[in-house]
mmCIF file of C-alpha atoms in Angstrom:
data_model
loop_
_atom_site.group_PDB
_atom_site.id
_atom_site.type_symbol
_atom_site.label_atom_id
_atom_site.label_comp_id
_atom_site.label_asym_id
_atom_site.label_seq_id
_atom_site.Cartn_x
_atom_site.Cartn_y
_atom_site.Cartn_z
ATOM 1 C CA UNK A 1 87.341 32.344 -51.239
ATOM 2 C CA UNK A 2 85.994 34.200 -54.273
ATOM 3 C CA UNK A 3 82.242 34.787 -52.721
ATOM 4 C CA UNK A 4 83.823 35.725 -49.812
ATOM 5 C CA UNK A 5 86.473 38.207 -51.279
ATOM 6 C CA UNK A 6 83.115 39.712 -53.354
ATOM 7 C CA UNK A 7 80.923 40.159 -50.231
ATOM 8 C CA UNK A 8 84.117 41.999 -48.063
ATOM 9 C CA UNK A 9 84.307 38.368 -45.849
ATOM 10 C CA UNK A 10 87.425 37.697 -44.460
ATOM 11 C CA UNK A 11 88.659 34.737 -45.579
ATOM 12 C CA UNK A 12 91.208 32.408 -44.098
ATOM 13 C CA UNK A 13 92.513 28.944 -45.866
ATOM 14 C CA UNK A 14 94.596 26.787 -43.294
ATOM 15 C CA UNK A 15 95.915 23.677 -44.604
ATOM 16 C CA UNK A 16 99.679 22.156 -45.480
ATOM 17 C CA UNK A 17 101.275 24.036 -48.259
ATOM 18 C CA UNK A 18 100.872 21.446 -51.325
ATOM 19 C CA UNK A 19 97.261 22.085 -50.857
ATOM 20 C CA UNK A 20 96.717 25.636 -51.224
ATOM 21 C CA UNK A 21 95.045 27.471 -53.921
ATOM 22 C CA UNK A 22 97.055 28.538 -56.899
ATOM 23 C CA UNK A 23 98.438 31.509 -56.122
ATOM 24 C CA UNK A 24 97.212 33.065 -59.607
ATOM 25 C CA UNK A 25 93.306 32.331 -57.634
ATOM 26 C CA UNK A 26 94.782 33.846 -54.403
ATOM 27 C CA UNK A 27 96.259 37.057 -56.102
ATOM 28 C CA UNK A 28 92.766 37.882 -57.784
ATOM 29 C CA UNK A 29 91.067 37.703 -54.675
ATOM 30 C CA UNK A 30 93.257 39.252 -52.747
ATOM 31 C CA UNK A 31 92.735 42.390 -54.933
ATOM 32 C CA UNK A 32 88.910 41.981 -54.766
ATOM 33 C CA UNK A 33 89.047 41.431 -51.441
ATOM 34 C CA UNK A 34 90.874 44.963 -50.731
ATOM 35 C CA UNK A 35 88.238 46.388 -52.957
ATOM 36 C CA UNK A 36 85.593 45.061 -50.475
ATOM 37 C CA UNK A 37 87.422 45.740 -47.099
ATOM 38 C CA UNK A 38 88.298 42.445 -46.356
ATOM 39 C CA UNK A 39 91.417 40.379 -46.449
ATOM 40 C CA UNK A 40 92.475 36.681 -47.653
ATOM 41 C CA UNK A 41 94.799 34.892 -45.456
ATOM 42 C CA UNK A 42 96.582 31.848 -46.304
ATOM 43 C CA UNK A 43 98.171 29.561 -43.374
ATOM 44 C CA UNK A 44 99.695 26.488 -42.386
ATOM 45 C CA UNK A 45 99.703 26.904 -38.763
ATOM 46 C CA UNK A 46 96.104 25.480 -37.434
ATOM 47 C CA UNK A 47 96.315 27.712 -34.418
ATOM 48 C CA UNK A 48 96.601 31.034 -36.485
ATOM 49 C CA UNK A 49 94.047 29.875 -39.105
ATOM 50 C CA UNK A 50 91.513 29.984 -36.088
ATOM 51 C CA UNK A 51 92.361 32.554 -34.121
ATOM 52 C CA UNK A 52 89.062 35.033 -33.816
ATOM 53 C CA UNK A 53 87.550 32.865 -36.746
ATOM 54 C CA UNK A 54 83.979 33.185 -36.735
ATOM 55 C CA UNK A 55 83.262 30.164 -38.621
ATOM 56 C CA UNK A 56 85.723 26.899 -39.056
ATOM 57 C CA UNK A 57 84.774 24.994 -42.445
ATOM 58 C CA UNK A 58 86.252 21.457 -42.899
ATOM 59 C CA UNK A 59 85.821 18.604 -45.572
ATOM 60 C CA UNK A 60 86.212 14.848 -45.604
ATOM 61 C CA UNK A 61 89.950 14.135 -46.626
ATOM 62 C CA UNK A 62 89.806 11.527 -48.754
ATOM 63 C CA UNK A 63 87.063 10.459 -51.199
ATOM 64 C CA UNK A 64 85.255 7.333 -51.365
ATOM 65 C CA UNK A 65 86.900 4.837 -53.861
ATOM 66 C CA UNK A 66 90.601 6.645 -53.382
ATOM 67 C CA UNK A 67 93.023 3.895 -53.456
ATOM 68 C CA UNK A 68 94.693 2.735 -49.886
ATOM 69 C CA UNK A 69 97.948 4.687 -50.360
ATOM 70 C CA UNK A 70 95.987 8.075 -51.116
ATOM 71 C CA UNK A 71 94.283 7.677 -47.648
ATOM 72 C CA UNK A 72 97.596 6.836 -45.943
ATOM 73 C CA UNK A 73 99.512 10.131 -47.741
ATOM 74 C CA UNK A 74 95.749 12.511 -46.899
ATOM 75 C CA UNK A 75 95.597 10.825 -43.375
ATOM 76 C CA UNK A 76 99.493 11.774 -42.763
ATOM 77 C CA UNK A 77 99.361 15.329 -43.894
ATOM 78 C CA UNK A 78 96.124 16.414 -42.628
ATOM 79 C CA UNK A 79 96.109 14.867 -39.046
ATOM 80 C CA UNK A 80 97.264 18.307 -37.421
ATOM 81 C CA UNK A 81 94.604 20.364 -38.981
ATOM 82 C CA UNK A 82 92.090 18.261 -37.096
ATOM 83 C CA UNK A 83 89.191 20.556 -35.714
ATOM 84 C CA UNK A 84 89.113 19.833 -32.068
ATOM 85 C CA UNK A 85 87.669 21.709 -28.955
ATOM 86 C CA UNK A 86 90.897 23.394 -28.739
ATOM 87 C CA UNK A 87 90.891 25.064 -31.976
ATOM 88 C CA UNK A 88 87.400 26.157 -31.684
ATOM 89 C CA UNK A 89 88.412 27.690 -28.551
ATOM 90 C CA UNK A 90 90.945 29.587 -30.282
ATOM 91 C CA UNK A 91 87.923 31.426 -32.413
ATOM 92 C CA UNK A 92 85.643 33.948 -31.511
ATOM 93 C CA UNK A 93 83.345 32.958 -28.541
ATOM 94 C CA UNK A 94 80.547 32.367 -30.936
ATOM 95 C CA UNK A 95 82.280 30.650 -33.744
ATOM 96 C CA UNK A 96 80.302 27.757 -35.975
ATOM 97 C CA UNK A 97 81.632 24.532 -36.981
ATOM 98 C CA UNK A 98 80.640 23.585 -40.155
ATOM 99 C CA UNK A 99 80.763 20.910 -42.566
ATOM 100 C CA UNK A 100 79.273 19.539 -46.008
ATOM 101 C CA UNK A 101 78.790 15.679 -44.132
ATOM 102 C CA UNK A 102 79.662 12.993 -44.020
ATOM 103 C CA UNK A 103 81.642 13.306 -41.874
ATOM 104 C CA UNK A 104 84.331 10.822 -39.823
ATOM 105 C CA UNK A 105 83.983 11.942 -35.940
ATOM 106 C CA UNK A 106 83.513 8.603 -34.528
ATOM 107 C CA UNK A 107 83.699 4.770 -34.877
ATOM 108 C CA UNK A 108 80.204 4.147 -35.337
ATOM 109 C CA UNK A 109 80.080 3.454 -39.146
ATOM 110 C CA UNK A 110 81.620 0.841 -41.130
ATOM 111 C CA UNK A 111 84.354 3.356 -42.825
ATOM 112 C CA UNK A 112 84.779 4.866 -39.506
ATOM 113 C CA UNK A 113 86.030 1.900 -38.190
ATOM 114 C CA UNK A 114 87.901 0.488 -40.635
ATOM 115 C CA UNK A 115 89.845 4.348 -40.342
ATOM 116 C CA UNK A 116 90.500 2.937 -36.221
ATOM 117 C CA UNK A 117 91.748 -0.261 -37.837
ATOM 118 C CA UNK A 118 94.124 0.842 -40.339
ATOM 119 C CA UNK A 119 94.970 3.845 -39.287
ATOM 120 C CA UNK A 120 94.847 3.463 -35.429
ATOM 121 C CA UNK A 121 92.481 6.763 -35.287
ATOM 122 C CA UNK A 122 88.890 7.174 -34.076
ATOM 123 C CA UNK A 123 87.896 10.519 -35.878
ATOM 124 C CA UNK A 124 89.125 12.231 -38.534
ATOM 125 C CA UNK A 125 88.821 15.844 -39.562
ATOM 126 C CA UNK A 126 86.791 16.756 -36.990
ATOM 127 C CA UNK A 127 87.017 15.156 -32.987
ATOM 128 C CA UNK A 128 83.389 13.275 -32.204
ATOM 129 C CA UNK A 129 83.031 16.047 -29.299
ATOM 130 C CA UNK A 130 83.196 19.720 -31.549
ATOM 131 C CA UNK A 131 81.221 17.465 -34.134
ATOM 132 C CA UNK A 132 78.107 16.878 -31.540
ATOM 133 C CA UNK A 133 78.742 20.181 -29.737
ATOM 134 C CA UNK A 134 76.516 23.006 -29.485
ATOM 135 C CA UNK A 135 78.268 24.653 -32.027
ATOM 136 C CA UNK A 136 78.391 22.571 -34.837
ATOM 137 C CA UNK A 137 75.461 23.783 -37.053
ATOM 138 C CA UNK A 138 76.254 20.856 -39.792
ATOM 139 C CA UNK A 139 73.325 19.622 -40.103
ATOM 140 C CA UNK A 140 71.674 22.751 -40.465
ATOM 141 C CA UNK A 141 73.909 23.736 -42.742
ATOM 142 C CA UNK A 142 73.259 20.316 -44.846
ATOM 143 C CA UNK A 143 69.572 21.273 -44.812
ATOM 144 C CA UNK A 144 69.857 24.558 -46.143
ATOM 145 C CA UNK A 145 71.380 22.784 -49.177
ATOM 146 C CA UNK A 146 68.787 21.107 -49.513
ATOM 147 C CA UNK A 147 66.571 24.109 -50.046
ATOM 148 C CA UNK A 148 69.111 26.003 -52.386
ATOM 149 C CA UNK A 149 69.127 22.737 -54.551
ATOM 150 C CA UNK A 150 65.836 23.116 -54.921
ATOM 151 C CA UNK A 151 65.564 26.900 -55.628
ATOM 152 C CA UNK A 152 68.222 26.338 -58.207
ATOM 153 C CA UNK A 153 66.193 23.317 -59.775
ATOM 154 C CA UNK A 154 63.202 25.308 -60.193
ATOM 155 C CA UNK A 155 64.392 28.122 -61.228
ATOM 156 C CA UNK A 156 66.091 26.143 -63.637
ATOM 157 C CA UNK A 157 63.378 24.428 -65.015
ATOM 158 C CA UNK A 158 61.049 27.002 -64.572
#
């Protein structure tokens, strides 16, 4: 949100309430932003958050390790925001999915299926078909960090 409000991006968060930035964060960017041209939009509504987006961003909900009830609570809560065909239809006709990895789309893991066990759920944040679509640039995405690791590593020790 920050990089984005400093290069004039416009920047949408969509996402229940309790997890929103602090609204000190939002207020600072929000006034960089409008210094830049561009605007920061907070939203709970998964169909507004997408709506002309040019890029949709998600992350794994829950961490490895997190205790069972913090999966059940994360699962709960962030089961709407799911990123499926129909929200990326709602963006512009060239919007990116994109995603730091791993990722639960599917079954085909251990984790992934104990998620269909417990939870009675075969993907997660992101539906199996927007994940293997032609516009999910994740793995792209994961190799280009790759390459910036290793810019900032020599640089670094340079």
């Amino acid at each position: 949100m920050v990089v984005c409000a400093k290069l004039g991006i416009n920047f949408t968060a969509c996402g229940p309430k309790d997890l929103m930035p602090k609204a000190d964060l939002v207020e600072i960017c929000e006034k960089i932003a409008k210094e830049n041209g561009s605007s920061i939009v907070l939203t709970d509504d998964p169909k507004v958050g997408c709506k002309g987006a040019h890029a949709i961003y998600t992350d794994i909900w829950v961490s490895m390790g997190e205790p069972a009830e913090v999966w059940d609570e994360r699962i709960k809560l962030l089961t709407p925001y799911r990123v499926t065909t129909e929200l990326m239809d709602l963006g512009a006709k060239d919007c990116i999915f994109l995603h730091c990895l791993p990722s639960f789309h599917d079954t085909n893991t251990k984790v992934g299926k104990d998620i269909e066990k417990r939870f009675g759920i075969n993907e997660m944040e992101v539906s199996n078909e927007v994940f293997e679509s032609r516009r999910s640039k994740v793995f792209d995405e994961a190799e280009n960090r790759m390459h910036t690791i290793k810019a900032v590593m020599y640089a670094t020790l340079k």
